[in-house]
Amino acid sequence: MRILIIEDEERMALTIQQLLNTQRMISDIAPDGETGLDAALSGIYDLVILDVMLPGMDGLEVMRRLRAGGGQTPVLMLTARSGVPDRVRGLNTGADYYLTKPFASSELLACVRALLRRPGAIRADSLSFGDLTLSVETGVLSCGAESIQLSKKELELMHLLISAAGTPVDRETLLLKAWGYDNMPESNVLDAYMSFLRKKLQHLQSQVEISTRRQIGYCLRERGS
Ligand code: CA
Protein backbone atom coordinates (compact mmCIF):
# COMPACT_ATOMS: atom_id res chain seq x y z
CA MET A 1 0.00 0.00 0.00
CA ARG A 2 1.24 3.51 -0.80
CA ILE A 3 0.02 6.76 0.61
CA LEU A 4 0.71 10.18 -0.88
CA ILE A 5 1.23 13.08 1.53
CA ILE A 6 0.76 16.51 -0.08
CA GLU A 7 2.06 18.99 2.47
CA ASP A 8 4.52 21.88 2.14
CA GLU A 9 5.50 22.04 5.83
CA GLU A 10 8.37 19.58 5.96
CA ARG A 11 8.13 18.85 9.67
CA MET A 12 4.44 18.06 9.49
CA ALA A 13 4.94 15.89 6.39
CA LEU A 14 7.77 13.93 8.01
CA THR A 15 5.77 13.47 11.22
CA ILE A 16 2.89 11.96 9.23
CA GLN A 17 5.30 9.79 7.25
CA GLN A 18 6.92 8.44 10.42
CA LEU A 19 3.51 7.74 11.91
CA LEU A 20 2.50 5.77 8.80
CA ASN A 21 5.85 3.93 8.92
CA THR A 22 4.99 2.59 12.37
CA GLN A 23 1.96 0.92 10.74
CA ARG A 24 4.05 -0.50 7.86
CA MET A 25 2.42 1.92 5.46
CA ILE A 26 4.74 3.29 2.79
CA SER A 27 4.33 6.93 1.81
CA ASP A 28 5.74 9.59 -0.48
CA ILE A 29 5.76 13.33 0.16
CA ALA A 30 4.86 15.96 -2.42
CA PRO A 31 5.81 19.47 -1.22
CA ASP A 32 3.38 21.48 -3.37
CA GLY A 33 0.02 21.25 -5.13
CA GLU A 34 1.27 20.82 -8.70
CA THR A 35 3.64 17.96 -7.87
CA GLY A 36 1.01 16.43 -5.62
CA LEU A 37 -1.70 16.53 -8.26
CA ASP A 38 0.55 14.86 -10.85
CA ALA A 39 1.50 12.13 -8.40
CA ALA A 40 -2.12 11.62 -7.24
CA LEU A 41 -3.30 11.24 -10.84
CA SER A 42 -0.73 8.49 -11.47
CA GLY A 43 -3.15 6.04 -9.85
CA ILE A 44 -0.47 4.25 -7.82
CA TYR A 45 -1.67 5.54 -4.46
CA ASP A 46 -4.28 3.95 -2.23
CA LEU A 47 -4.87 7.13 -0.26
CA VAL A 48 -3.96 10.81 -0.50
CA ILE A 49 -3.44 12.96 2.60
CA LEU A 50 -3.89 16.50 1.36
CA ASP A 51 -3.18 19.72 3.23
CA VAL A 52 -5.45 22.62 2.29
CA MET A 53 -2.88 25.36 2.91
CA LEU A 54 -0.32 24.96 0.12
CA PRO A 55 1.69 27.57 -1.77
CA GLY A 56 0.55 28.05 -5.37
CA MET A 57 -2.25 25.61 -6.09
CA ASP A 58 -4.05 25.08 -2.78
CA GLY A 59 -5.53 21.83 -1.51
CA LEU A 60 -9.07 22.63 -2.56
CA GLU A 61 -7.91 23.22 -6.14
CA VAL A 62 -5.83 20.01 -6.09
CA MET A 63 -8.93 18.16 -4.90
CA ARG A 64 -11.14 19.67 -7.58
CA ARG A 65 -8.68 18.88 -10.38
CA LEU A 66 -8.03 15.38 -9.09
CA ARG A 67 -11.72 14.47 -9.23
CA ALA A 68 -12.19 16.37 -12.53
CA GLY A 69 -9.31 14.33 -13.95
CA GLY A 70 -11.06 11.10 -12.98
CA GLY A 71 -8.89 10.34 -9.92
CA GLN A 72 -10.93 8.15 -7.55
CA THR A 73 -8.30 7.72 -4.82
CA PRO A 74 -9.74 8.43 -1.35
CA VAL A 75 -8.60 11.77 0.04
CA LEU A 76 -8.13 12.81 3.65
CA MET A 77 -7.98 16.59 3.78
CA LEU A 78 -6.03 18.40 6.50
CA THR A 79 -6.58 21.97 7.50
CA ALA A 80 -5.57 24.40 10.20
CA ARG A 81 -8.83 26.22 9.72
CA SER A 82 -11.82 25.01 11.61
CA GLY A 83 -14.42 27.16 9.87
CA VAL A 84 -17.51 25.31 8.70
CA PRO A 85 -17.56 26.92 5.21
CA ASP A 86 -14.09 25.51 4.48
CA ARG A 87 -15.09 22.04 5.55
CA VAL A 88 -18.16 22.17 3.36
CA ARG A 89 -16.09 23.40 0.42
CA GLY A 90 -13.59 20.60 0.95
CA LEU A 91 -16.24 17.93 1.01
CA ASN A 92 -18.01 19.50 -1.97
CA THR A 93 -14.85 19.23 -4.04
CA GLY A 94 -14.82 15.49 -3.36
CA ALA A 95 -12.67 14.96 -0.26
CA ASP A 96 -13.67 11.84 1.65
CA TYR A 97 -12.86 13.09 5.10
CA TYR A 98 -11.70 16.19 6.88
CA LEU A 99 -9.28 16.47 9.80
CA THR A 100 -8.52 19.78 11.52
CA LYS A 101 -4.98 20.53 12.71
CA PRO A 102 -3.75 19.95 15.33
CA PHE A 103 -4.85 16.32 15.49
CA ALA A 104 -3.77 13.37 17.62
CA SER A 105 -1.71 10.58 16.01
CA SER A 106 -4.42 8.08 16.89
CA GLU A 107 -7.03 10.28 15.21
CA LEU A 108 -5.07 10.45 11.96
CA LEU A 109 -4.43 6.70 11.91
CA ALA A 110 -8.09 5.96 12.61
CA CYS A 111 -9.09 8.11 9.61
CA VAL A 112 -6.46 6.49 7.39
CA ARG A 113 -7.63 2.99 8.33
CA ALA A 114 -11.28 3.91 7.83
CA LEU A 115 -10.63 5.38 4.39
CA LEU A 116 -8.55 2.39 3.29
CA ARG A 117 -11.44 0.11 4.23
CA ARG A 118 -13.83 1.95 1.94
CA PRO A 119 -15.10 0.07 -1.11
CA GLY A 120 -12.88 0.81 -4.07
CA ALA A 121 -9.82 1.08 -1.85
CA ILE A 122 -10.12 -2.29 -0.22
CA ARG A 123 -7.07 -3.40 1.65
CA ALA A 124 -8.18 -6.60 3.32
CA ASP A 125 -6.34 -7.68 6.47
CA SER A 126 -5.46 -10.97 4.83
CA LEU A 127 -5.43 -12.13 1.24
CA SER A 128 -5.36 -15.62 -0.22
CA PHE A 129 -4.32 -17.31 -3.41
CA GLY A 130 -4.22 -21.09 -3.79
CA ASP A 131 -2.77 -22.53 -0.57
CA LEU A 132 -1.21 -19.17 0.43
CA THR A 133 -2.51 -16.64 2.94
CA LEU A 134 -0.84 -13.28 3.38
CA SER A 135 -1.40 -11.20 6.50
CA VAL A 136 -1.13 -7.63 5.27
CA GLU A 137 -0.85 -6.32 8.82
CA THR A 138 2.09 -8.45 9.92
CA GLY A 139 3.67 -9.42 6.59
CA VAL A 140 3.49 -13.12 7.47
CA LEU A 141 2.96 -15.46 4.53
CA SER A 142 1.46 -18.84 5.43
CA CYS A 143 0.82 -22.15 3.74
CA GLY A 144 -0.88 -24.80 5.88
CA ALA A 145 1.01 -25.01 9.18
CA GLU A 146 4.12 -23.29 7.76
CA SER A 147 4.64 -19.56 7.83
CA ILE A 148 7.42 -17.11 7.06
CA GLN A 149 8.01 -13.39 7.62
CA LEU A 150 8.28 -11.23 4.51
CA SER A 151 10.39 -8.07 4.34
CA LYS A 152 8.60 -4.79 3.61
CA LYS A 153 9.30 -4.89 -0.13
CA GLU A 154 8.50 -8.59 -0.39
CA LEU A 155 5.18 -7.85 1.32
CA GLU A 156 4.34 -5.08 -1.16
CA LEU A 157 5.21 -7.29 -4.13
CA MET A 158 3.35 -10.34 -2.84
CA HIS A 159 0.35 -8.16 -2.02
CA LEU A 160 0.26 -6.89 -5.61
CA LEU A 161 0.62 -10.39 -7.05
CA ILE A 162 -2.07 -11.93 -4.83
CA SER A 163 -4.44 -9.02 -5.49
CA ALA A 164 -4.05 -9.63 -9.22
CA ALA A 165 -5.31 -13.20 -8.63
CA GLY A 166 -3.22 -14.92 -11.28
CA THR A 167 -3.27 -12.20 -13.93
CA PRO A 168 0.13 -10.73 -14.83
CA VAL A 169 1.29 -7.54 -13.13
CA ASP A 170 3.65 -5.53 -15.30
CA ARG A 171 7.15 -4.68 -14.14
CA GLU A 172 6.57 -0.94 -14.06
CA THR A 173 3.55 -1.24 -11.77
CA LEU A 174 5.48 -3.52 -9.42
CA LEU A 175 8.44 -1.14 -9.30
CA LEU A 176 6.31 1.98 -8.89
CA LYS A 177 4.05 0.58 -6.21
CA ALA A 178 6.77 -1.08 -4.16
CA TRP A 179 9.45 1.61 -4.50
CA GLY A 180 7.72 4.79 -5.66
CA TYR A 181 8.81 7.39 -8.19
CA ASP A 182 11.67 8.78 -6.16
CA ASN A 183 13.34 5.50 -5.30
CA MET A 184 12.89 3.43 -8.45
CA PRO A 185 15.74 0.89 -8.41
CA GLU A 186 17.39 -0.78 -11.39
CA SER A 187 15.00 -3.20 -13.01
CA ASN A 188 17.10 -6.23 -12.01
CA VAL A 189 16.40 -5.45 -8.34
CA LEU A 190 12.84 -6.57 -9.03
CA ASP A 191 14.12 -9.91 -10.35
CA ALA A 192 16.24 -10.29 -7.23
CA TYR A 193 13.19 -9.77 -5.01
CA MET A 194 11.16 -12.23 -7.06
CA SER A 195 13.90 -14.77 -6.51
CA PHE A 196 13.75 -14.13 -2.72
CA LEU A 197 9.99 -14.68 -2.84
CA ARG A 198 10.37 -17.87 -4.87
CA LYS A 199 12.74 -19.25 -2.23
CA LYS A 200 10.21 -18.42 0.47
CA LEU A 201 7.44 -20.17 -1.47
CA GLN A 202 9.69 -23.24 -1.76
CA HIS A 203 10.40 -23.10 1.95
CA LEU A 204 6.64 -23.06 2.61
CA GLN A 205 6.22 -25.99 0.20
CA SER A 206 3.44 -24.05 -1.47
CA GLN A 207 1.81 -25.23 -4.67
CA VAL A 208 1.81 -21.62 -5.83
CA GLU A 209 4.69 -20.39 -7.96
CA ILE A 210 5.74 -17.05 -9.37
CA SER A 211 5.70 -17.23 -13.10
CA THR A 212 7.68 -14.85 -15.34
CA ARG A 213 5.87 -13.41 -18.34
CA ARG A 214 8.51 -12.21 -20.76
CA GLN A 215 8.19 -8.54 -21.79
CA ILE A 216 5.27 -8.19 -19.36
CA GLY A 217 5.94 -8.98 -15.74
CA TYR A 218 5.04 -11.57 -13.16
CA CYS A 219 2.01 -13.52 -12.04
CA LEU A 220 1.10 -16.21 -9.55
CA ARG A 221 0.19 -19.67 -10.78
CA GLU A 222 -0.93 -22.83 -9.06
CA ARG A 223 1.16 -25.83 -10.01
CA GLY A 224 -0.76 -28.23 -12.18
CA SER A 225 -3.31 -25.62 -13.26
CA1 CA B 1 0.60 23.48 4.60
PDB file of N, CA, C and O in Angstrom, residues 16-76:
ATOM      1  N   ILE A  16       3.938  12.861   9.748  1.00  0.00           N
ATOM      2  CA  ILE A  16       2.892  11.962   9.235  1.00  0.00           C
ATOM      3  C   ILE A  16       3.535  10.708   8.636  1.00  0.00           C
ATOM      4  O   ILE A  16       3.093   9.588   8.864  1.00  0.00           O
ATOM      5  N   GLN A  17       4.624  10.926   7.878  1.00  0.00           N
ATOM      6  CA  GLN A  17       5.299   9.790   7.249  1.00  0.00           C
ATOM      7  C   GLN A  17       5.810   8.795   8.292  1.00  0.00           C
ATOM      8  O   GLN A  17       5.649   7.582   8.136  1.00  0.00           O
ATOM      9  N   GLN A  18       6.405   9.324   9.366  1.00  0.00           N
ATOM     10  CA  GLN A  18       6.920   8.440  10.423  1.00  0.00           C
ATOM     11  C   GLN A  18       5.792   7.681  11.099  1.00  0.00           C
ATOM     12  O   GLN A  18       5.913   6.496  11.404  1.00  0.00           O
ATOM     13  N   LEU A  19       4.683   8.367  11.284  1.00  0.00           N
ATOM     14  CA  LEU A  19       3.513   7.742  11.909  1.00  0.00           C
ATOM     15  C   LEU A  19       3.007   6.578  11.032  1.00  0.00           C
ATOM     16  O   LEU A  19       2.708   5.492  11.525  1.00  0.00           O
ATOM     17  N   LEU A  20       2.949   6.814   9.728  1.00  0.00           N
ATOM     18  CA  LEU A  20       2.500   5.766   8.800  1.00  0.00           C
ATOM     19  C   LEU A  20       3.496   4.609   8.784  1.00  0.00           C
ATOM     20  O   LEU A  20       3.109   3.441   8.693  1.00  0.00           O
ATOM     21  N   ASN A  21       4.803   4.962   8.881  1.00  0.00           N
ATOM     22  CA  ASN A  21       5.850   3.931   8.924  1.00  0.00           C
ATOM     23  C   ASN A  21       5.628   2.949  10.061  1.00  0.00           C
ATOM     24  O   ASN A  21       5.859   1.753   9.902  1.00  0.00           O
ATOM     25  N   THR A  22       5.194   3.468  11.215  1.00  0.00           N
ATOM     26  CA  THR A  22       4.993   2.589  12.369  1.00  0.00           C
ATOM     27  C   THR A  22       3.903   1.566  12.078  1.00  0.00           C
ATOM     28  O   THR A  22       3.828   0.532  12.726  1.00  0.00           O
ATOM     29  N   GLN A  23       3.042   1.847  11.107  1.00  0.00           N
ATOM     30  CA  GLN A  23       1.960   0.921  10.739  1.00  0.00           C
ATOM     31  C   GLN A  23       2.312   0.158   9.454  1.00  0.00           C
ATOM     32  O   GLN A  23       1.419  -0.378   8.801  1.00  0.00           O
ATOM     33  N   ARG A  24       3.584   0.175   9.074  1.00  0.00           N
ATOM     34  CA  ARG A  24       4.053  -0.499   7.864  1.00  0.00           C
ATOM     35  C   ARG A  24       3.361   0.038   6.612  1.00  0.00           C
ATOM     36  O   ARG A  24       3.106  -0.700   5.653  1.00  0.00           O
ATOM     37  N   MET A  25       3.033   1.319   6.646  1.00  0.00           N
ATOM     38  CA  MET A  25       2.423   1.923   5.463  1.00  0.00           C
ATOM     39  C   MET A  25       3.481   2.796   4.796  1.00  0.00           C
ATOM     40  O   MET A  25       4.045   3.688   5.434  1.00  0.00           O
ATOM     41  N   ILE A  26       3.723   2.544   3.518  1.00  0.00           N
ATOM     42  CA  ILE A  26       4.744   3.292   2.791  1.00  0.00           C
ATOM     43  C   ILE A  26       4.130   4.570   2.243  1.00  0.00           C
ATOM     44  O   ILE A  26       2.990   4.559   1.776  1.00  0.00           O
ATOM     45  N   SER A  27       4.882   5.678   2.315  1.00  0.00           N
ATOM     46  CA  SER A  27       4.331   6.928   1.810  1.00  0.00           C
ATOM     47  C   SER A  27       5.382   7.755   1.086  1.00  0.00           C
ATOM     48  O   SER A  27       6.578   7.581   1.289  1.00  0.00           O
ATOM     49  N   ASP A  28       4.892   8.622   0.205  1.00  0.00           N
ATOM     50  CA  ASP A  28       5.744   9.589  -0.485  1.00  0.00           C
ATOM     51  C   ASP A  28       5.233  10.979  -0.134  1.00  0.00           C
ATOM     52  O   ASP A  28       4.041  11.148   0.112  1.00  0.00           O
ATOM     53  N   ILE A  29       6.143  11.953  -0.158  1.00  0.00           N
ATOM     54  CA  ILE A  29       5.761  13.328   0.161  1.00  0.00           C
ATOM     55  C   ILE A  29       5.857  14.188  -1.089  1.00  0.00           C
ATOM     56  O   ILE A  29       6.857  14.147  -1.797  1.00  0.00           O
ATOM     57  N   ALA A  30       4.806  14.945  -1.371  1.00  0.00           N
ATOM     58  CA  ALA A  30       4.855  15.958  -2.425  1.00  0.00           C
ATOM     59  C   ALA A  30       4.764  17.311  -1.736  1.00  0.00           C
ATOM     60  O   ALA A  30       3.847  17.543  -0.957  1.00  0.00           O
ATOM     61  N   PRO A  31       5.738  18.220  -1.986  1.00  0.00           N
ATOM     62  CA  PRO A  31       5.810  19.468  -1.219  1.00  0.00           C
ATOM     63  C   PRO A  31       4.945  20.602  -1.764  1.00  0.00           C
ATOM     64  O   PRO A  31       4.897  21.662  -1.168  1.00  0.00           O
ATOM     65  N   ASP A  32       4.266  20.412  -2.893  1.00  0.00           N
ATOM     66  CA  ASP A  32       3.381  21.477  -3.374  1.00  0.00           C
ATOM     67  C   ASP A  32       2.224  20.867  -4.176  1.00  0.00           C
ATOM     68  O   ASP A  32       2.225  19.673  -4.483  1.00  0.00           O
ATOM     69  N   GLY A  33       1.251  21.707  -4.485  1.00  0.00           N
ATOM     70  CA  GLY A  33       0.017  21.253  -5.130  1.00  0.00           C
ATOM     71  C   GLY A  33       0.230  20.656  -6.514  1.00  0.00           C
ATOM     72  O   GLY A  33      -0.349  19.618  -6.848  1.00  0.00           O
ATOM     73  N   GLU A  34       1.065  21.305  -7.326  1.00  0.00           N
ATOM     74  CA  GLU A  34       1.275  20.823  -8.704  1.00  0.00           C
ATOM     75  C   GLU A  34       1.881  19.418  -8.706  1.00  0.00           C
ATOM     76  O   GLU A  34       1.388  18.522  -9.387  1.00  0.00           O
ATOM     77  N   THR A  35       2.971  19.260  -7.948  1.00  0.00           N
ATOM     78  CA  THR A  35       3.636  17.959  -7.872  1.00  0.00           C
ATOM     79  C   THR A  35       2.675  16.920  -7.313  1.00  0.00           C
ATOM     80  O   THR A  35       2.585  15.793  -7.797  1.00  0.00           O
ATOM     81  N   GLY A  36       1.939  17.333  -6.277  1.00  0.00           N
ATOM     82  CA  GLY A  36       1.009  16.428  -5.622  1.00  0.00           C
ATOM     83  C   GLY A  36      -0.083  15.957  -6.561  1.00  0.00           C
ATOM     84  O   GLY A  36      -0.423  14.775  -6.588  1.00  0.00           O
ATOM     85  N   LEU A  37      -0.616  16.886  -7.336  1.00  0.00           N
ATOM     86  CA  LEU A  37      -1.695  16.526  -8.256  1.00  0.00           C
ATOM     87  C   LEU A  37      -1.210  15.520  -9.299  1.00  0.00           C
ATOM     88  O   LEU A  37      -1.867  14.515  -9.573  1.00  0.00           O
ATOM     89  N   ASP A  38      -0.027  15.783  -9.873  1.00  0.00           N
ATOM     90  CA  ASP A  38       0.554  14.856 -10.852  1.00  0.00           C
ATOM     91  C   ASP A  38       0.701  13.463 -10.257  1.00  0.00           C
ATOM     92  O   ASP A  38       0.330  12.470 -10.866  1.00  0.00           O
ATOM     93  N   ALA A  39       1.265  13.414  -9.043  1.00  0.00           N
ATOM     94  CA  ALA A  39       1.495  12.126  -8.397  1.00  0.00           C
ATOM     95  C   ALA A  39       0.161  11.437  -8.098  1.00  0.00           C
ATOM     96  O   ALA A  39      -0.005  10.248  -8.338  1.00  0.00           O
ATOM     97  N   ALA A  40      -0.816  12.209  -7.604  1.00  0.00           N
ATOM     98  CA  ALA A  40      -2.120  11.625  -7.239  1.00  0.00           C
ATOM     99  C   ALA A  40      -2.816  11.042  -8.468  1.00  0.00           C
ATOM    100  O   ALA A  40      -3.494  10.022  -8.386  1.00  0.00           O
ATOM    101  N   LEU A  41      -2.641  11.703  -9.614  1.00  0.00           N
ATOM    102  CA  LEU A  41      -3.297  11.240 -10.840  1.00  0.00           C
ATOM    103  C   LEU A  41      -2.621   9.999 -11.439  1.00  0.00           C
ATOM    104  O   LEU A  41      -3.157   9.382 -12.347  1.00  0.00           O
ATOM    105  N   SER A  42      -1.428   9.647 -10.921  1.00  0.00           N
ATOM    106  CA  SER A  42      -0.727   8.486 -11.470  1.00  0.00           C
ATOM    107  C   SER A  42      -1.482   7.190 -11.177  1.00  0.00           C
ATOM    108  O   SER A  42      -1.292   6.187 -11.857  1.00  0.00           O
ATOM    109  N   GLY A  43      -2.351   7.219 -10.171  1.00  0.00           N
ATOM    110  CA  GLY A  43      -3.147   6.040  -9.854  1.00  0.00           C
ATOM    111  C   GLY A  43      -2.425   4.993  -9.026  1.00  0.00           C
ATOM    112  O   GLY A  43      -2.961   3.919  -8.778  1.00  0.00           O
ATOM    113  N   ILE A  44      -1.193   5.277  -8.579  1.00  0.00           N
ATOM    114  CA  ILE A  44      -0.470   4.245  -7.823  1.00  0.00           C
ATOM    115  C   ILE A  44      -0.728   4.351  -6.323  1.00  0.00           C
ATOM    116  O   ILE A  44      -0.278   3.518  -5.562  1.00  0.00           O
ATOM    117  N   TYR A  45      -1.459   5.370  -5.900  1.00  0.00           N
ATOM    118  CA  TYR A  45      -1.672   5.545  -4.461  1.00  0.00           C
ATOM    119  C   TYR A  45      -3.031   5.022  -4.014  1.00  0.00           C
ATOM    120  O   TYR A  45      -4.009   5.102  -4.749  1.00  0.00           O
ATOM    121  N   ASP A  46      -3.039   4.471  -2.797  1.00  0.00           N
ATOM    122  CA  ASP A  46      -4.276   3.946  -2.232  1.00  0.00           C
ATOM    123  C   ASP A  46      -5.009   5.005  -1.420  1.00  0.00           C
ATOM    124  O   ASP A  46      -6.189   4.853  -1.102  1.00  0.00           O
ATOM    125  N   LEU A  47      -4.277   6.048  -1.050  1.00  0.00           N
ATOM    126  CA  LEU A  47      -4.871   7.132  -0.261  1.00  0.00           C
ATOM    127  C   LEU A  47      -4.015   8.380  -0.435  1.00  0.00           C
ATOM    128  O   LEU A  47      -2.796   8.290  -0.544  1.00  0.00           O
ATOM    129  N   VAL A  48      -4.686   9.542  -0.457  1.00  0.00           N
ATOM    130  CA  VAL A  48      -3.963  10.809  -0.499  1.00  0.00           C
ATOM    131  C   VAL A  48      -4.300  11.582   0.766  1.00  0.00           C
ATOM    132  O   VAL A  48      -5.466  11.708   1.127  1.00  0.00           O
ATOM    133  N   ILE A  49      -3.255  12.052   1.466  1.00  0.00           N
ATOM    134  CA  ILE A  49      -3.444  12.962   2.600  1.00  0.00           C
ATOM    135  C   ILE A  49      -3.072  14.339   2.087  1.00  0.00           C
ATOM    136  O   ILE A  49      -1.942  14.563   1.652  1.00  0.00           O
ATOM    137  N   LEU A  50      -4.054  15.234   2.061  1.00  0.00           N
ATOM    138  CA  LEU A  50      -3.894  16.503   1.356  1.00  0.00           C
ATOM    139  C   LEU A  50      -4.081  17.684   2.299  1.00  0.00           C
ATOM    140  O   LEU A  50      -5.152  17.845   2.889  1.00  0.00           O
ATOM    141  N   ASP A  51      -3.049  18.512   2.427  1.00  0.00           N
ATOM    142  CA  ASP A  51      -3.179  19.718   3.232  1.00  0.00           C
ATOM    143  C   ASP A  51      -3.869  20.796   2.402  1.00  0.00           C
ATOM    144  O   ASP A  51      -3.608  20.921   1.204  1.00  0.00           O
ATOM    145  N   VAL A  52      -4.751  21.567   3.031  1.00  0.00           N
ATOM    146  CA  VAL A  52      -5.454  22.624   2.295  1.00  0.00           C
ATOM    147  C   VAL A  52      -4.529  23.807   2.021  1.00  0.00           C
ATOM    148  O   VAL A  52      -4.509  24.367   0.927  1.00  0.00           O
ATOM    149  N   MET A  53      -3.734  24.179   3.041  1.00  0.00           N
ATOM    150  CA  MET A  53      -2.878  25.360   2.906  1.00  0.00           C
ATOM    151  C   MET A  53      -1.576  24.983   2.203  1.00  0.00           C
ATOM    152  O   MET A  53      -0.657  24.447   2.820  1.00  0.00           O
ATOM    153  N   LEU A  54      -1.517  25.258   0.909  1.00  0.00           N
ATOM    154  CA  LEU A  54      -0.316  24.962   0.120  1.00  0.00           C
ATOM    155  C   LEU A  54       0.039  26.205  -0.679  1.00  0.00           C
ATOM    156  O   LEU A  54      -0.855  26.948  -1.089  1.00  0.00           O
ATOM    157  N   PRO A  55       1.336  26.428  -0.917  1.00  0.00           N
ATOM    158  CA  PRO A  55       1.693  27.570  -1.769  1.00  0.00           C
ATOM    159  C   PRO A  55       1.290  27.257  -3.211  1.00  0.00           C
ATOM    160  O   PRO A  55       1.244  26.095  -3.604  1.00  0.00           O
ATOM    161  N   GLY A  56       0.971  28.276  -3.987  1.00  0.00           N
ATOM    162  CA  GLY A  56       0.553  28.047  -5.373  1.00  0.00           C
ATOM    163  C   GLY A  56      -0.831  27.445  -5.398  1.00  0.00           C
ATOM    164  O   GLY A  56      -1.774  27.990  -4.835  1.00  0.00           O
ATOM    165  N   MET A  57      -0.950  26.281  -6.012  1.00  0.00           N
ATOM    166  CA  MET A  57      -2.254  25.611  -6.093  1.00  0.00           C
ATOM    167  C   MET A  57      -2.616  25.070  -4.705  1.00  0.00           C
ATOM    168  O   MET A  57      -1.897  24.248  -4.159  1.00  0.00           O
ATOM    169  N   ASP A  58      -3.701  25.541  -4.126  1.00  0.00           N
ATOM    170  CA  ASP A  58      -4.050  25.078  -2.775  1.00  0.00           C
ATOM    171  C   ASP A  58      -4.761  23.722  -2.813  1.00  0.00           C
ATOM    172  O   ASP A  58      -5.072  23.191  -3.885  1.00  0.00           O
ATOM    173  N   GLY A  59      -4.986  23.175  -1.616  1.00  0.00           N
ATOM    174  CA  GLY A  59      -5.527  21.830  -1.511  1.00  0.00           C
ATOM    175  C   GLY A  59      -6.913  21.676  -2.130  1.00  0.00           C
ATOM    176  O   GLY A  59      -7.226  20.638  -2.714  1.00  0.00           O
ATOM    177  N   LEU A  60      -7.723  22.713  -2.002  1.00  0.00           N
ATOM    178  CA  LEU A  60      -9.074  22.630  -2.561  1.00  0.00           C
ATOM    179  C   LEU A  60      -9.019  22.508  -4.085  1.00  0.00           C
ATOM    180  O   LEU A  60      -9.779  21.755  -4.699  1.00  0.00           O
ATOM    181  N   GLU A  61      -8.066  23.261  -4.681  1.00  0.00           N
ATOM    182  CA  GLU A  61      -7.907  23.219  -6.137  1.00  0.00           C
ATOM    183  C   GLU A  61      -7.343  21.862  -6.585  1.00  0.00           C
ATOM    184  O   GLU A  61      -7.763  21.300  -7.586  1.00  0.00           O
ATOM    185  N   VAL A  62      -6.393  21.337  -5.791  1.00  0.00           N
ATOM    186  CA  VAL A  62      -5.834  20.008  -6.094  1.00  0.00           C
ATOM    187  C   VAL A  62      -6.967  18.991  -6.085  1.00  0.00           C
ATOM    188  O   VAL A  62      -7.113  18.167  -7.000  1.00  0.00           O
ATOM    189  N   MET A  63      -7.799  19.081  -5.051  1.00  0.00           N
ATOM    190  CA  MET A  63      -8.929  18.164  -4.898  1.00  0.00           C
ATOM    191  C   MET A  63      -9.866  18.234  -6.100  1.00  0.00           C
ATOM    192  O   MET A  63     -10.263  17.220  -6.670  1.00  0.00           O
ATOM    193  N   ARG A  64     -10.194  19.470  -6.476  1.00  0.00           N
ATOM    194  CA  ARG A  64     -11.141  19.669  -7.577  1.00  0.00           C
ATOM    195  C   ARG A  64     -10.572  19.077  -8.878  1.00  0.00           C
ATOM    196  O   ARG A  64     -11.249  18.354  -9.596  1.00  0.00           O
ATOM    197  N   ARG A  65      -9.284  19.357  -9.127  1.00  0.00           N
ATOM    198  CA  ARG A  65      -8.684  18.881 -10.384  1.00  0.00           C
ATOM    199  C   ARG A  65      -8.480  17.367 -10.375  1.00  0.00           C
ATOM    200  O   ARG A  65      -8.563  16.729 -11.421  1.00  0.00           O
ATOM    201  N   LEU A  66      -8.200  16.837  -9.183  1.00  0.00           N
ATOM    202  CA  LEU A  66      -8.025  15.382  -9.085  1.00  0.00           C
ATOM    203  C   LEU A  66      -9.316  14.672  -9.486  1.00  0.00           C
ATOM    204  O   LEU A  66      -9.311  13.756 -10.310  1.00  0.00           O
ATOM    205  N   ARG A  67     -10.425  15.107  -8.917  1.00  0.00           N
ATOM    206  CA  ARG A  67     -11.720  14.473  -9.234  1.00  0.00           C
ATOM    207  C   ARG A  67     -12.126  14.773 -10.680  1.00  0.00           C
ATOM    208  O   ARG A  67     -12.645  13.906 -11.372  1.00  0.00           O
ATOM    209  N   ALA A  68     -11.855  16.012 -11.148  1.00  0.00           N
ATOM    210  CA  ALA A  68     -12.190  16.375 -12.530  1.00  0.00           C
ATOM    211  C   ALA A  68     -11.382  15.523 -13.505  1.00  0.00           C
ATOM    212  O   ALA A  68     -11.845  15.186 -14.586  1.00  0.00           O
ATOM    213  N   GLY A  69     -10.166  15.141 -13.099  1.00  0.00           N
ATOM    214  CA  GLY A  69      -9.307  14.332 -13.955  1.00  0.00           C
ATOM    215  C   GLY A  69      -9.609  12.843 -13.837  1.00  0.00           C
ATOM    216  O   GLY A  69      -8.894  12.015 -14.400  1.00  0.00           O
ATOM    217  N   GLY A  70     -10.645  12.495 -13.077  1.00  0.00           N
ATOM    218  CA  GLY A  70     -11.056  11.095 -12.976  1.00  0.00           C
ATOM    219  C   GLY A  70     -10.384  10.331 -11.852  1.00  0.00           C
ATOM    220  O   GLY A  70     -10.596   9.137 -11.693  1.00  0.00           O
ATOM    221  N   GLY A  71      -9.563  11.018 -11.034  1.00  0.00           N
ATOM    222  CA  GLY A  71      -8.891  10.338  -9.919  1.00  0.00           C
ATOM    223  C   GLY A  71      -9.899   9.945  -8.846  1.00  0.00           C
ATOM    224  O   GLY A  71     -10.635  10.797  -8.357  1.00  0.00           O
ATOM    225  N   GLN A  72      -9.950   8.662  -8.511  1.00  0.00           N
ATOM    226  CA  GLN A  72     -10.927   8.149  -7.547  1.00  0.00           C
ATOM    227  C   GLN A  72     -10.309   7.832  -6.190  1.00  0.00           C
ATOM    228  O   GLN A  72     -10.999   7.366  -5.290  1.00  0.00           O
ATOM    229  N   THR A  73      -9.006   8.066  -6.063  1.00  0.00           N
ATOM    230  CA  THR A  73      -8.304   7.720  -4.815  1.00  0.00           C
ATOM    231  C   THR A  73      -8.951   8.449  -3.631  1.00  0.00           C
ATOM    232  O   THR A  73      -9.248   9.642  -3.734  1.00  0.00           O
ATOM    233  N   PRO A  74      -9.182   7.741  -2.511  1.00  0.00           N
ATOM    234  CA  PRO A  74      -9.743   8.429  -1.352  1.00  0.00           C
ATOM    235  C   PRO A  74      -8.803   9.529  -0.854  1.00  0.00           C
ATOM    236  O   PRO A  74      -7.589   9.370  -0.914  1.00  0.00           O
ATOM    237  N   VAL A  75      -9.391  10.627  -0.398  1.00  0.00           N
ATOM    238  CA  VAL A  75      -8.596  11.773   0.044  1.00  0.00           C
ATOM    239  C   VAL A  75      -8.977  12.173   1.470  1.00  0.00           C
ATOM    240  O   VAL A  75     -10.152  12.357   1.777  1.00  0.00           O
ATOM    241  N   LEU A  76      -7.968  12.281   2.307  1.00  0.00           N
ATOM    242  CA  LEU A  76      -8.135  12.811   3.654  1.00  0.00           C
ATOM    243  C   LEU A  76      -7.566  14.220   3.639  1.00  0.00           C
ATOM    244  O   LEU A  76      -6.380  14.411   3.385  1.00  0.00           O
TER     245      LEU A  76
END
